[in-house]
Amino acid sequence: MKTSSYSPHYDKLRAWMKQKREERGLSLRAVSEQMGRHHSVIGKMEQDRRKIEMLEFIAYCQVVGVDPHEGLEILIQSIHHSALSANYLRSPRID
């Protein structure tokens, strides 16, 4: 399976990250300060302009106060759903 940091699977993870940050009332600057990163780095992660590194993702989740497993589950479900759809499309039709 060929994947990219800019795949639709990552789009779902990025949306989840931003949603969780906003639900907790945290700004990009607040998260970036606690992570010791420039706010533009965090913004680019959320906006599909920067690769999501695993260690940064875990740190982000810790700062935001969410379980990183929840975000990984979103990726897993997205990949699983995509694989099921691909298999369905490749399966021979029986009429």
Tab-separated table of C-alpha atoms in Angstrom:
chain	number	residue	atom	x	y	z
A	1	MET	CA	0.000	0.000	0.000
A	2	LYS	CA	1.499	3.291	-1.087
A	3	THR	CA	0.863	6.057	1.432
A	4	SER	CA	1.893	9.644	1.854
A	5	SER	CA	1.877	12.128	4.678
A	6	TYR	CA	-0.621	13.971	2.484
A	7	SER	CA	-3.056	11.066	2.019
A	8	PRO	CA	-6.780	11.242	2.884
A	9	HIS	CA	-6.031	9.097	5.935
A	10	TYR	CA	-3.877	11.859	7.360
A	11	ASP	CA	-6.578	14.417	6.528
A	12	LYS	CA	-8.859	12.640	8.993
A	13	LEU	CA	-6.143	12.647	11.655
A	14	ARG	CA	-5.396	16.349	11.097
A	15	ALA	CA	-9.086	17.218	11.409
A	16	TRP	CA	-9.256	15.218	14.657
A	17	MET	CA	-6.169	16.988	16.042
A	18	LYS	CA	-7.548	20.437	15.300
A	19	GLN	CA	-10.999	19.539	16.632
A	20	LYS	CA	-9.562	18.277	19.943
A	21	ARG	CA	-7.367	21.358	20.350
A	22	GLU	CA	-10.288	23.694	19.685
A	23	GLU	CA	-12.641	21.735	21.988
A	24	ARG	CA	-10.198	22.406	24.813
A	25	GLY	CA	-9.997	26.098	23.951
A	26	LEU	CA	-6.279	25.954	23.139
A	27	SER	CA	-4.690	28.214	20.548
A	28	LEU	CA	-1.922	27.123	18.218
A	29	ARG	CA	0.431	29.376	20.161
A	30	ALA	CA	-0.522	27.838	23.503
A	31	VAL	CA	0.108	24.320	22.198
A	32	SER	CA	3.319	25.314	20.441
A	33	GLU	CA	4.717	27.014	23.556
A	34	GLN	CA	4.110	23.910	25.651
A	35	MET	CA	5.707	21.749	22.954
A	36	GLY	CA	8.678	24.089	22.569
A	37	ARG	CA	7.948	24.580	18.859
A	38	HIS	CA	7.095	27.620	16.771
A	39	HIS	CA	3.348	28.051	16.287
A	40	SER	CA	3.746	27.827	12.507
A	41	VAL	CA	5.048	24.246	12.878
A	42	ILE	CA	1.886	23.205	14.700
A	43	GLY	CA	-0.296	25.097	12.248
A	44	LYS	CA	1.391	23.375	9.308
A	45	MET	CA	0.835	19.962	10.919
A	46	GLU	CA	-2.878	20.711	11.241
A	47	GLN	CA	-3.132	22.215	7.738
A	48	ASP	CA	-1.516	19.456	5.668
A	49	ARG	CA	1.609	21.498	5.016
A	50	ARG	CA	3.959	19.440	7.183
A	51	LYS	CA	4.468	15.759	7.846
A	52	ILE	CA	3.148	14.521	11.181
A	53	GLU	CA	6.067	12.961	13.034
A	54	MET	CA	5.076	10.266	15.543
A	55	LEU	CA	6.916	11.778	18.512
A	56	GLU	CA	5.484	15.224	17.774
A	57	PHE	CA	2.018	13.703	17.457
A	58	ILE	CA	2.350	12.089	20.893
A	59	ALA	CA	3.642	15.346	22.412
A	60	TYR	CA	0.776	17.243	20.762
A	61	CYS	CA	-1.734	14.813	22.249
A	62	GLN	CA	-0.186	15.122	25.706
A	63	VAL	CA	-0.336	18.920	25.571
A	64	VAL	CA	-3.924	18.893	24.293
A	65	GLY	CA	-4.899	16.263	26.846
A	66	VAL	CA	-6.091	13.523	24.500
A	67	ASP	CA	-5.146	9.890	24.123
A	68	PRO	CA	-2.919	9.392	21.055
A	69	HIS	CA	-4.454	5.934	20.640
A	70	GLU	CA	-7.721	7.643	19.701
A	71	GLY	CA	-5.994	9.447	16.839
A	72	LEU	CA	-4.240	6.278	15.708
A	73	GLU	CA	-7.579	4.480	15.729
A	74	ILE	CA	-8.886	7.096	13.297
A	75	LEU	CA	-6.005	6.264	10.935
A	76	ILE	CA	-6.550	2.523	11.327
A	77	GLN	CA	-10.285	2.803	10.654
A	78	SER	CA	-9.669	5.022	7.628
A	79	ILE	CA	-7.161	2.553	6.179
A	80	HIS	CA	-9.450	-0.375	6.956
A	81	HIS	CA	-12.434	1.330	5.342
A	82	SER	CA	-10.334	2.201	2.293
A	83	ALA	CA	-9.106	-1.388	1.984
A	84	LEU	CA	-12.647	-2.736	2.248
A	85	SER	CA	-13.803	-0.331	-0.445
A	86	ALA	CA	-10.906	-1.295	-2.703
A	87	ASN	CA	-11.613	-5.001	-2.211
A	88	TYR	CA	-15.296	-4.452	-2.958
A	89	LEU	CA	-14.433	-2.670	-6.185
A	90	ARG	CA	-12.048	-5.458	-7.234
A	91	SER	CA	-14.368	-8.331	-6.320
A	92	PRO	CA	-16.012	-10.076	-9.234
A	93	ARG	CA	-19.740	-9.483	-9.409
A	94	ILE	CA	-21.970	-12.479	-9.035
A	95	ASP	CA	-25.381	-11.940	-10.517
